[in-house]
CSV table of C-alpha atoms in Angstrom, one decimal:
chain,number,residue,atom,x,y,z
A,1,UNK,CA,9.4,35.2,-74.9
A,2,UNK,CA,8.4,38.6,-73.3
A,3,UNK,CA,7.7,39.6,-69.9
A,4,UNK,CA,5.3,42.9,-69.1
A,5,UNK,CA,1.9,44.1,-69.0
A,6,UNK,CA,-0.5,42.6,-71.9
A,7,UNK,CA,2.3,40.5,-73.5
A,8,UNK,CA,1.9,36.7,-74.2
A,9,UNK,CA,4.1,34.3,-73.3
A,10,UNK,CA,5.0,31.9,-75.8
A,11,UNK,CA,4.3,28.4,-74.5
A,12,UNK,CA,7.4,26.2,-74.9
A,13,UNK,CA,7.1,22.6,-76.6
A,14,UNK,CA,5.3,20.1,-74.4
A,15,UNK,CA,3.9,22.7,-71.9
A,16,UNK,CA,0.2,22.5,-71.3
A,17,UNK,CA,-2.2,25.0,-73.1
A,18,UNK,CA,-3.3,27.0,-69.9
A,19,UNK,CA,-0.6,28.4,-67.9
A,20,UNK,CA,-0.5,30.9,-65.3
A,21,UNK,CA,-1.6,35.0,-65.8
A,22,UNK,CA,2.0,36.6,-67.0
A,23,UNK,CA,3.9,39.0,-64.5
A,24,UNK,CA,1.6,41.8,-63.6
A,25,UNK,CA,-1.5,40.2,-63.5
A,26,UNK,CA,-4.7,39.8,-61.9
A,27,UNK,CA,-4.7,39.2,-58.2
A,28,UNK,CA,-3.4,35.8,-56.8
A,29,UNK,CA,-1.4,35.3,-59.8
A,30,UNK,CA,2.1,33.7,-60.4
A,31,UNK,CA,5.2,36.3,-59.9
A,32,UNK,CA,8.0,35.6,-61.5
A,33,UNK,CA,11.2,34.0,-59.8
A,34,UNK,CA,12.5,36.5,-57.4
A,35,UNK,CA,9.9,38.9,-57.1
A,36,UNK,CA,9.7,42.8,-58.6
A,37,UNK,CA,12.9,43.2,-60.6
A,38,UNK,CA,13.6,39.5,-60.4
A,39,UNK,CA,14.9,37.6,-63.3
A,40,UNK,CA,11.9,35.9,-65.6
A,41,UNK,CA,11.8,32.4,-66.5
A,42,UNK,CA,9.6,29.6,-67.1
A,43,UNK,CA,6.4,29.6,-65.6
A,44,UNK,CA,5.9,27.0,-62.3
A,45,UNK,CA,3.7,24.0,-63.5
A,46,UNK,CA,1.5,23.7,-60.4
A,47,UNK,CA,-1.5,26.0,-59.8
A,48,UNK,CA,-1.6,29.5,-59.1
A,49,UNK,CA,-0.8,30.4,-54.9
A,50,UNK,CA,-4.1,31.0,-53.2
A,51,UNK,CA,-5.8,29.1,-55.9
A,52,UNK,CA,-6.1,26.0,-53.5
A,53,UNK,CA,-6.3,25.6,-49.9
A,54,UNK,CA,-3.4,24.2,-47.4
A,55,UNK,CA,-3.1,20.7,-47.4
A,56,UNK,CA,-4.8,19.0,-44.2
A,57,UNK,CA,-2.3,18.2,-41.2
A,58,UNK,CA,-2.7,14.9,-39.1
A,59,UNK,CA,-5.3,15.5,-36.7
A,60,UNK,CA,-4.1,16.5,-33.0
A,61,UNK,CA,-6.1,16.2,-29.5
A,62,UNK,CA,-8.3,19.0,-29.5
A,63,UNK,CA,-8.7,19.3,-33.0
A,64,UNK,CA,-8.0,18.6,-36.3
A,65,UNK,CA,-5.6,21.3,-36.6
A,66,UNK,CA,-4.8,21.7,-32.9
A,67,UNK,CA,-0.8,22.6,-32.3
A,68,UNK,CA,0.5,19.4,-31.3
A,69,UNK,CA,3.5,19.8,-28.7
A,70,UNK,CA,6.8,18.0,-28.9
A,71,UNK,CA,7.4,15.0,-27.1
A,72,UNK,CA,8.9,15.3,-23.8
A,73,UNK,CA,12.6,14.3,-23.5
A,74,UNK,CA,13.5,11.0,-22.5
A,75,UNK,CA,17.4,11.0,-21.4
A,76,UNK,CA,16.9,8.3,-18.8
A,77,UNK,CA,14.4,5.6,-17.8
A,78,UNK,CA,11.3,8.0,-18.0
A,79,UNK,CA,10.0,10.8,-20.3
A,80,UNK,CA,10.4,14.2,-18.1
A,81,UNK,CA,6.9,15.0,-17.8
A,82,UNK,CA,4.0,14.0,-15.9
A,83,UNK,CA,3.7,10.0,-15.8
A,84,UNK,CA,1.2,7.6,-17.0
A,85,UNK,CA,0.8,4.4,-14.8
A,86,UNK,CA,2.7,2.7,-17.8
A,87,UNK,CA,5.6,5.2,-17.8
A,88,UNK,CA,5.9,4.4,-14.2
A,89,UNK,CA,6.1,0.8,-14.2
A,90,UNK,CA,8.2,0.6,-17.6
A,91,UNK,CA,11.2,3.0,-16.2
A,92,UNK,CA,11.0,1.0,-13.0
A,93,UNK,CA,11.8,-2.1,-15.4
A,94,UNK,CA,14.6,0.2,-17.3
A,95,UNK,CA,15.7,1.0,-14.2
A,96,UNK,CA,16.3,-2.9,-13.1
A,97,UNK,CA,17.8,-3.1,-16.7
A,98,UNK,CA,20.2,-0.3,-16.7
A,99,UNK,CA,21.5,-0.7,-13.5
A,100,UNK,CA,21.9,-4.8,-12.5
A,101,UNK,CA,24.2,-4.7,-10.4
A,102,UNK,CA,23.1,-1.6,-8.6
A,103,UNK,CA,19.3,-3.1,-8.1
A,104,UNK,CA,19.2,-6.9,-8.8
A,105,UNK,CA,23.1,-7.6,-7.5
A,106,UNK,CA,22.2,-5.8,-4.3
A,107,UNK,CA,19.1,-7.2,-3.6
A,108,UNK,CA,20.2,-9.9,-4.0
A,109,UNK,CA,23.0,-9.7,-0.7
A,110,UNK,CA,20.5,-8.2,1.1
A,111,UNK,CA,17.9,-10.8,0.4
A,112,UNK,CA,20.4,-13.7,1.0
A,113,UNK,CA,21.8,-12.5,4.9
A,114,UNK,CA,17.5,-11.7,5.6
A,115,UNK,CA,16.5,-14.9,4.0
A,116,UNK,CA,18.8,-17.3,5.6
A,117,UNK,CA,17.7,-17.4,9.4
A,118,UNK,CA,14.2,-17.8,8.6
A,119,UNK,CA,14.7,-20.6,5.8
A,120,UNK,CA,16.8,-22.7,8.7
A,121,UNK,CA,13.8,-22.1,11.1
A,122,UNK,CA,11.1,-23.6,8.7
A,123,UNK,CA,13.6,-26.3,7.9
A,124,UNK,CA,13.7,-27.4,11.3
A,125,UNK,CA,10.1,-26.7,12.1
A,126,UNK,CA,9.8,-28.9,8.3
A,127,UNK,CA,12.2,-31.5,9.8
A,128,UNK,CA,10.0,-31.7,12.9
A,129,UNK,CA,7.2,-32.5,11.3
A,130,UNK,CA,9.0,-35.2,9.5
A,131,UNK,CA,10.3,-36.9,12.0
A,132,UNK,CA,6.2,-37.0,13.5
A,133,UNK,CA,5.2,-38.3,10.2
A,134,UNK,CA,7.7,-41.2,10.0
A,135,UNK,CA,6.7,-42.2,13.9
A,136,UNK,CA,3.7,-41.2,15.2
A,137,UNK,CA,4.2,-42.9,18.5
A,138,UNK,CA,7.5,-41.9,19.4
A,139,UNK,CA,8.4,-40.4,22.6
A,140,UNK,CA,8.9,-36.9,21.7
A,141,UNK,CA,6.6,-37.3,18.8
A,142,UNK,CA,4.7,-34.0,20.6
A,143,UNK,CA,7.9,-32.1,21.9
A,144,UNK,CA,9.3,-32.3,18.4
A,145,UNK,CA,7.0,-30.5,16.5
A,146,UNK,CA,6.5,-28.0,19.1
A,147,UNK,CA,10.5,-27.6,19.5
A,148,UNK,CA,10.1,-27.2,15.5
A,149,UNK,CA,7.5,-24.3,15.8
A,150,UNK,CA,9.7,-22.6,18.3
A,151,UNK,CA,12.5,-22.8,16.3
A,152,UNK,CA,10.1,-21.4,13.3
A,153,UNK,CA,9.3,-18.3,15.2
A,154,UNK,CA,12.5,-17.8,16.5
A,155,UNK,CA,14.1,-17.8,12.9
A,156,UNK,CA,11.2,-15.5,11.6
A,157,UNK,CA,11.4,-12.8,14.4
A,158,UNK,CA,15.6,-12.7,13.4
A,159,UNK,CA,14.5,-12.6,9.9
A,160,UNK,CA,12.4,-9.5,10.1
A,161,UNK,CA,14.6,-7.7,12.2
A,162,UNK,CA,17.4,-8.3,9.4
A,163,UNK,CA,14.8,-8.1,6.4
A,164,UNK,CA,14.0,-4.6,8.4
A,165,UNK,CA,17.6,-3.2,8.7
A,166,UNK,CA,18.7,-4.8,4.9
A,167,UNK,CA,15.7,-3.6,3.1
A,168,UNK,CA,15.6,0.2,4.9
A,169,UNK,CA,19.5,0.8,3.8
A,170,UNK,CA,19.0,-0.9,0.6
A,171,UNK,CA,15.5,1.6,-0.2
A,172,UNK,CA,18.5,4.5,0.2
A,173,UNK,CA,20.9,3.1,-1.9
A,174,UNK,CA,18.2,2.4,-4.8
A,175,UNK,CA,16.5,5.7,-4.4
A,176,UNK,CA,20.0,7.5,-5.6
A,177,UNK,CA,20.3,5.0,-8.1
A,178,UNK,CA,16.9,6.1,-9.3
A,179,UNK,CA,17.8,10.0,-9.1
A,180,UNK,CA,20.4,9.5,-11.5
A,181,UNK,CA,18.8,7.3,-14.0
A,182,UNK,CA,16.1,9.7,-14.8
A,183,UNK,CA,19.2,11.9,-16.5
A,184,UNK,CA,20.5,8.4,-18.2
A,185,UNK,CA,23.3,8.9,-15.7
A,186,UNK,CA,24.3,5.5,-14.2
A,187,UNK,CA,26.1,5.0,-10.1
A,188,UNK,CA,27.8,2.6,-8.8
A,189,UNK,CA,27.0,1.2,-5.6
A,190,UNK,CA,29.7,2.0,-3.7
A,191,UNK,CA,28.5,5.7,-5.0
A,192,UNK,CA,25.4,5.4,-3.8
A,193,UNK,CA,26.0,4.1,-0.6
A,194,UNK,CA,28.3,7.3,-0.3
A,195,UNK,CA,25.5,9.4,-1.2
A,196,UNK,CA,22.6,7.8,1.0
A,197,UNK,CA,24.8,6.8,4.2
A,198,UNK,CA,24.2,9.8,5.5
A,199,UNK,CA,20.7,9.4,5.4
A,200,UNK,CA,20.3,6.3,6.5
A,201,UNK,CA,19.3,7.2,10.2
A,202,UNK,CA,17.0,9.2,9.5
A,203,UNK,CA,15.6,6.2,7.1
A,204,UNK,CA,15.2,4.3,10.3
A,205,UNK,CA,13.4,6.5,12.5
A,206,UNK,CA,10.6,7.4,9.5
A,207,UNK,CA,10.4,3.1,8.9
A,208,UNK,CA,9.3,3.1,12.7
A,209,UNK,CA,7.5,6.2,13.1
A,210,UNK,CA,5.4,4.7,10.2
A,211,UNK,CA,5.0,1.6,11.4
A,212,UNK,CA,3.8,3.2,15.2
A,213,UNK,CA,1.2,5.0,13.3
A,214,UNK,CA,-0.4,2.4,11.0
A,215,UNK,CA,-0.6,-0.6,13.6
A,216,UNK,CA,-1.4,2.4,16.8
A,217,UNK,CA,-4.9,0.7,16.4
A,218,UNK,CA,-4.1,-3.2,16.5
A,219,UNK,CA,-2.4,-2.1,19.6
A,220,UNK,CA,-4.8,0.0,21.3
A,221,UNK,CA,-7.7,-2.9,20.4
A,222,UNK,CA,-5.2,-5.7,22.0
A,223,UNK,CA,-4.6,-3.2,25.2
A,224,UNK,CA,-8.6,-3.2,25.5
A,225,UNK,CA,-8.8,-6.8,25.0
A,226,UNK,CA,-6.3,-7.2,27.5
A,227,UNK,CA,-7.8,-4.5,30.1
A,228,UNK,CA,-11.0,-6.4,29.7
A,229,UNK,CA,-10.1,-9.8,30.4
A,230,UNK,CA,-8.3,-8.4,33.5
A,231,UNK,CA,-11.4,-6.9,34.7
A,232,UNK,CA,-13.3,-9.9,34.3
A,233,UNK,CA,-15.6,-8.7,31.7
A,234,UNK,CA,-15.1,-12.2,29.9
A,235,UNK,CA,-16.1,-14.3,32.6
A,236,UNK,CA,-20.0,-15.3,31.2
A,237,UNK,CA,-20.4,-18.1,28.8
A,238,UNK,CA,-18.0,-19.3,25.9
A,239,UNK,CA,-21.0,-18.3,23.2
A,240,UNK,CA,-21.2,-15.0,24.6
A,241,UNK,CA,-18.0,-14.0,25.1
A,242,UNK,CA,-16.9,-15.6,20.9
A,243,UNK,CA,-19.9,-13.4,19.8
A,244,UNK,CA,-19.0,-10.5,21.3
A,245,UNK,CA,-15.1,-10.5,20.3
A,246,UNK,CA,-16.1,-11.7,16.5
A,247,UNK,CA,-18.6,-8.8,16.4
A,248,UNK,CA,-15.7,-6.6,18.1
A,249,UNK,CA,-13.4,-7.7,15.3
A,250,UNK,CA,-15.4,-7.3,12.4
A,251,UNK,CA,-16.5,-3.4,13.3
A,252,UNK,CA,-13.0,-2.5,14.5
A,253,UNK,CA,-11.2,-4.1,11.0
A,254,UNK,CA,-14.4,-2.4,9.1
A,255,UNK,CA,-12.9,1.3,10.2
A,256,UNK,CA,-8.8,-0.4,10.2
A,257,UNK,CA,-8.8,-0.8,6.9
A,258,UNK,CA,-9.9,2.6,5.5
A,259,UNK,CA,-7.3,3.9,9.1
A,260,UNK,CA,-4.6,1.5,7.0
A,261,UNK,CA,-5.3,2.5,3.2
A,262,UNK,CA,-5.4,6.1,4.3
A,263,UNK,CA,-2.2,6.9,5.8
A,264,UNK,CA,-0.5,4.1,3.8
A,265,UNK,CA,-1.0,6.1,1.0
A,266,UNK,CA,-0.3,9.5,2.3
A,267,UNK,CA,3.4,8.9,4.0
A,268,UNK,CA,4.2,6.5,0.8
A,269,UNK,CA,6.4,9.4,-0.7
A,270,UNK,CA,7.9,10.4,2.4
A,271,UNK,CA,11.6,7.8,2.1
A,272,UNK,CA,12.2,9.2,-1.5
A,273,UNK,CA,11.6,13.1,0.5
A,274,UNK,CA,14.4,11.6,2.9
A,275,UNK,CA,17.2,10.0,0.9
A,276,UNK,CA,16.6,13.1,-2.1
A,277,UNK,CA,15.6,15.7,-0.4
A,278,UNK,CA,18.0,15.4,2.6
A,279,UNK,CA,14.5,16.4,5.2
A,280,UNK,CA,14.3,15.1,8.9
A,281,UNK,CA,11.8,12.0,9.9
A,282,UNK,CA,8.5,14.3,10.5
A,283,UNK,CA,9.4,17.0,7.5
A,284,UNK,CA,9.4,14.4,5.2
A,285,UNK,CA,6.0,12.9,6.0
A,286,UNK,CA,4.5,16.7,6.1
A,287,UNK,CA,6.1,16.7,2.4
A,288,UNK,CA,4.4,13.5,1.7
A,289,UNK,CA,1.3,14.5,2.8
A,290,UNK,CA,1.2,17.4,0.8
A,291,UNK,CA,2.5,15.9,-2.7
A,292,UNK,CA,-0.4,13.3,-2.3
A,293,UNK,CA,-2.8,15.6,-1.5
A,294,UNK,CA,-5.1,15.8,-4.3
A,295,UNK,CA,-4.3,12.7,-6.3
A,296,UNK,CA,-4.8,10.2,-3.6
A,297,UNK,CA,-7.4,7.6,-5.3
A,298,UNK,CA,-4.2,7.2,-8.3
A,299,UNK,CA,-1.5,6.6,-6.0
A,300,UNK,CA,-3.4,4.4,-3.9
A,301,UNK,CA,-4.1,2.7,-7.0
A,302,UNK,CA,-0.8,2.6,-8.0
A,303,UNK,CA,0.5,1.3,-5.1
A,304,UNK,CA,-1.9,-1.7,-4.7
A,305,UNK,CA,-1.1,-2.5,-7.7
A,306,UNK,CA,2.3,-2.4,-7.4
A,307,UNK,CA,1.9,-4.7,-4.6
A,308,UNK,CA,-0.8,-7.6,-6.1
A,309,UNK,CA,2.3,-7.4,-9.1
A,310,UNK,CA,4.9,-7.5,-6.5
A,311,UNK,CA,3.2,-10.8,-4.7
A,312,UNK,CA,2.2,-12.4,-8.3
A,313,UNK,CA,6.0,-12.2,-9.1
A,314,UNK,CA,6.9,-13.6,-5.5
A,315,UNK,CA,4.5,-16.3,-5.7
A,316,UNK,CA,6.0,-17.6,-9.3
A,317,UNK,CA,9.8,-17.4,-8.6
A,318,UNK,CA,9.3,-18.8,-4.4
A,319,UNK,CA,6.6,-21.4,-4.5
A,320,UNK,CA,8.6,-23.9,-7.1
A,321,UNK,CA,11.6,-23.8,-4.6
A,322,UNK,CA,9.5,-23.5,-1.5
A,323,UNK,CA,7.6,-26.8,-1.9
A,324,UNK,CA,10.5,-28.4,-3.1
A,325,UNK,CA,11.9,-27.5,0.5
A,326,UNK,CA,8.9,-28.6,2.0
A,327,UNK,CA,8.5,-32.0,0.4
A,328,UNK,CA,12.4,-32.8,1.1
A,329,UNK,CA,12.0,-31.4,4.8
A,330,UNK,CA,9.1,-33.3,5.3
A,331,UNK,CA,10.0,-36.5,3.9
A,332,UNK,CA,13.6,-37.1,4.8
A,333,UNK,CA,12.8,-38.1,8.3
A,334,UNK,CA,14.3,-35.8,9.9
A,335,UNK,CA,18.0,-36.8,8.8
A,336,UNK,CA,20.6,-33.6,8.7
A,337,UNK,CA,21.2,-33.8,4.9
A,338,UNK,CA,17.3,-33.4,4.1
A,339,UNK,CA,17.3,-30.5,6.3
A,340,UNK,CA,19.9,-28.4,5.0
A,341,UNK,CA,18.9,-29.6,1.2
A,342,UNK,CA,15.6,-27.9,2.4
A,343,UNK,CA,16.9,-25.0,3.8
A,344,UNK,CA,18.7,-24.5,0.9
A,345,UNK,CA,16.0,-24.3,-1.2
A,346,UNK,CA,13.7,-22.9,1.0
A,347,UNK,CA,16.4,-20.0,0.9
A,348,UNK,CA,16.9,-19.7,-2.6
A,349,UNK,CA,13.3,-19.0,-3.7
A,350,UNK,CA,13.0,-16.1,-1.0
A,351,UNK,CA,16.3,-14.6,-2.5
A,352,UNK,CA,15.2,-15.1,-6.1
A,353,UNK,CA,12.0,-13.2,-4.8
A,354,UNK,CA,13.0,-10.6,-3.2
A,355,UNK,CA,15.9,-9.7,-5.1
A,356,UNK,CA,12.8,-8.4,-7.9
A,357,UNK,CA,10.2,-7.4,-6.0
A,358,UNK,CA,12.4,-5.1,-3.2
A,359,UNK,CA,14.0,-2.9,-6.5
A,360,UNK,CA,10.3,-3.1,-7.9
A,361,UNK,CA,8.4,-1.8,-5.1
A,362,UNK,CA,11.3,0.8,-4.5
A,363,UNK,CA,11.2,2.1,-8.1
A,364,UNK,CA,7.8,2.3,-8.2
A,365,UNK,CA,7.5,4.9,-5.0
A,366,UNK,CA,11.0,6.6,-6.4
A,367,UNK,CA,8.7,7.4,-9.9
A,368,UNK,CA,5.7,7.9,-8.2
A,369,UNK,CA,7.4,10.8,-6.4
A,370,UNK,CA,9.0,12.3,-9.2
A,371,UNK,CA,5.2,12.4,-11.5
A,372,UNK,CA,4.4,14.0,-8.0
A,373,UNK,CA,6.5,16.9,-8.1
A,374,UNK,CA,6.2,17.0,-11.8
A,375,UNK,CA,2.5,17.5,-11.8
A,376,UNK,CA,2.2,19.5,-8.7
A,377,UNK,CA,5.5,21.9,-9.0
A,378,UNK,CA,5.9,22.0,-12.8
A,379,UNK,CA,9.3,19.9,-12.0
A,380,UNK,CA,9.4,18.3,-15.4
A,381,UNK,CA,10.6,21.9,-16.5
A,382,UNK,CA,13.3,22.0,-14.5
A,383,UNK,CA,14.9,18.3,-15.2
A,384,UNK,CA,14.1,18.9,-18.8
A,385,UNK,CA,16.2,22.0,-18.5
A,386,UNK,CA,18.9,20.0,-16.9
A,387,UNK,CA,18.6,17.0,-19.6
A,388,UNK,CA,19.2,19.7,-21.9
A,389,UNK,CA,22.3,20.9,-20.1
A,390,UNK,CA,23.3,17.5,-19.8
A,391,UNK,CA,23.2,16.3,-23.4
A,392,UNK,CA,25.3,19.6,-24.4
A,393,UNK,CA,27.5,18.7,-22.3
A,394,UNK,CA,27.9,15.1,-23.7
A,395,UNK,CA,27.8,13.3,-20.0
A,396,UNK,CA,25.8,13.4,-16.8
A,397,UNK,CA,27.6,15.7,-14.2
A,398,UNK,CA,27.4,13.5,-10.3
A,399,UNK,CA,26.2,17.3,-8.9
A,400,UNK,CA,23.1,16.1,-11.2
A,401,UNK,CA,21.7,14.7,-7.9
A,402,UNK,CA,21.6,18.7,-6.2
A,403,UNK,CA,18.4,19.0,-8.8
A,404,UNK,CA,16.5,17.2,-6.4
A,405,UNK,CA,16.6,19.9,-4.0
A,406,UNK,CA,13.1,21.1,-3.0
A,407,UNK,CA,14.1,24.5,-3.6
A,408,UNK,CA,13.8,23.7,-7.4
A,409,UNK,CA,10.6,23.3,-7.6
A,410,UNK,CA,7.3,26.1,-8.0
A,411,UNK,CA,4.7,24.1,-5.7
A,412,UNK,CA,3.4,23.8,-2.5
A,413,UNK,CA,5.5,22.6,0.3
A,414,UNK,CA,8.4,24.0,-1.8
A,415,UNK,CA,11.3,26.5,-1.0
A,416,UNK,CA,10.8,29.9,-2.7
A,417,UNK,CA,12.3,30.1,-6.0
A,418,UNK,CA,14.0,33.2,-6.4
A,419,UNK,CA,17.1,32.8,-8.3
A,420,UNK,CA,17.4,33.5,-11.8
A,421,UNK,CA,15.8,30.6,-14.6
A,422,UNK,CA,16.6,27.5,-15.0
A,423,UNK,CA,18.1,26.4,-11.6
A,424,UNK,CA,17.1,28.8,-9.3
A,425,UNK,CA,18.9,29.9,-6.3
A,426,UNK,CA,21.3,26.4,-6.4
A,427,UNK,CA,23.2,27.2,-9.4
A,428,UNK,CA,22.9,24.2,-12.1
A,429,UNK,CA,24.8,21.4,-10.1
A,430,UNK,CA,24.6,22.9,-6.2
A,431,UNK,CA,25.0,26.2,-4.4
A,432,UNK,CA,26.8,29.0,-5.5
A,433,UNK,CA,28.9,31.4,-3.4
């Protein structure tokens, strides 16, 4: 066969009859293999180029031909971009996973020293009751259940204090366990309780700083109550004064609870501010306040439902345990073996509680913080710069944590960023001389 202008090809055995316009031909026709000066050889069996139009791509959002971007890296327990409510809650669950000892294991200590003084009181006060139960008309059949109630409240008031202390250091110590396992990097706890010691004051005074400023109006209404019965102003009938303190209730917890939701929500990023961010007590509720600002109605969401999950879990793992306690307390008469069967129980199902619902709740706020500065200071860009660093690398550097500085991100309440792309003026894992 011959290749030029005006020859015809001969067509081989078993070809089909029509083949494609020789070398030289009309526009849109087949060239041969390696273009002008190339070597000839046998015609391609599929259609002329141009003769057909581009096979249709899968359909992406905006279109059907709409550039569809690749999917965010995922070194860790979330995907480094903005988060979706079930991004959130399944890296809080990967977290919990990856880390057992660091989150369960922990919780667990912390629940068991917080959970034992107030399981002994309501085995008493349980006991108590028993002993009323199994004689009615015995001579301290009305001291002992009011010697049990005492004993109830005194266990409970010991038991927040230590539930207090225990769950504020162990919020530090999962927060740093949560800054490292976005990067897939995993701490132990000794680590972390290295890394968030130092910030553990500073934990304390924002845990009562909030607290002052979402119960400020419980206590002004009691100091009104209490200025009011002084003065007399309750002295009239019993149906006048009930009417007027129910309607006094019901107005003041009609504005409390918008008071409660409000600033709930606006200081819930502030502990993650402190433990990552290194900021003082007030700084890190300003910081808050401004990383909420805008998306309050979804992280309000978030974090009511964190908490109806948190009490549905509760409920399940405690009740079983608690009215085992209770039925044993009750109905042992008041013998010392009941009682400490009861306490026992009583104790376990607030440790098997707690120990998922305290790394819960704190993974949830840790990940809510993070899609925070993602969305509002383009932060995914900077940990998916990292990541990438990372996975070059081959292993998670410990000066990972530095990233968390604010001075890496774009946004509001931000420091400057004026050092050179991608970590800014920190260097990739901390300061630079």
């Amino acid at each position: 066969m011959t290749d030029g202008p005006g020859s015809t090809p001969d067509v081989p055995s078993g070809w089909a009859a029509e083949q494609p316009p020789p070398y030289g031909g009309a526009a849109g026709s087949w060239a041969s293999p390696g273009g002008p000066g190339g070597s000839a050889g046998p015609p391609p069996s599929g259609p002329p180029q141009g003769a057909y139009p581009p096979a249709p791509q899968a359909p992406a959002p905006g279109g059907p031909y709409a550039y569809r971007p690749p999917d965010a890296p995922r070194p860790g327990i979330i995907p480094l971009r903005p988060l979706a409510l079930g991004d959130i809650l399944d890296g809080t669950i990967k977290l919990i996973r990856s880390n057992p000892k660091a989150t369960l294991g922990l919780s667990a200590i912390v629940a068991a020293i917080t959970a034992i003084p107030t399981a002994i009181g309501q085995a008493f006060s349980f006991r108590s009751l028993g002993e009323l139960l199994s004689d009615p008309y015995a001579a301290d059949a009305v001291s002992g259940p009011l010697a049990g109630g005492t004993s109830q409240l005194i266990g409970g008031l010991v038991g927040y204090v230590m539930t207090f202390v225990g769950t504020t250091i162990l919020t530090g110590i999962l927060t740093r366990v949560l800054g490292r396992a976005v990067f897939g990097g995993r701490i132990t706890v000794g680590e972390a309780w290295r890394l968030a010691r130092s910030r553990v004051p500073a934990l304390f005074g924002l845990v009562l700083l909030q607290g002052l400023i979402l119960l400020l109006p419980l206590l002004a209404l009691v100091a009104v109550f209490v200025s009011l019965a002084a003065a007399g102003a309750f002295d009239g009938t019993a149906n006048t004064t009930a009417a007027a303190a129910v309607v006094v209730g019901l107005l003041f917890f009609l504005t409390y609870i918008p008071y409660l939701l409000f600033f709930y929500t606006r200081l819930s990023l502030a502990a993650p501010a402190v433990v990552l961010e290194g900021r003082g007590v007030t700084d890190a509720m300003t910081r808050s306040w401004r990383l909420v600002k805008g998306d309050s109605w979804r992280v309000l969401g978030i974090l009511l439902l964190t908490s109806l999950l948190a009490a549905i879990i509760s409920s399940v793992l405690a009740v079983p345990f608690s009215f085992g306690g209770t039925l044993i307390g009750m109905l042992s008469g008041g013998t010392a073996a009941g009682t400490i069967v009861a306490a026992i129980l009583l104790a376990i199902g607030q440790v098997l509680a707690s120990m998922i619902t305290y790394p819960f709740q704190a993974g949830v706020a840790g990940l809510l913080y993070a899609d925070r500065r993602m969305r509002a200071e383009a932060f995914d860009l900077v940990l998916q710069t990292a990541a990438a660093r990372n996975q070059s690398q081959g292993w998670v550097h410990a000066g990972i944590d530095d990233l968390w500085h604010p001075g890496y991100g774009a946004g509001p309440g931000s420091a400057p960023y004026h050092g050179a792309p991608p970590y800014g003026p920190y260097g990739p894992y901390g300061p630079q001389a």
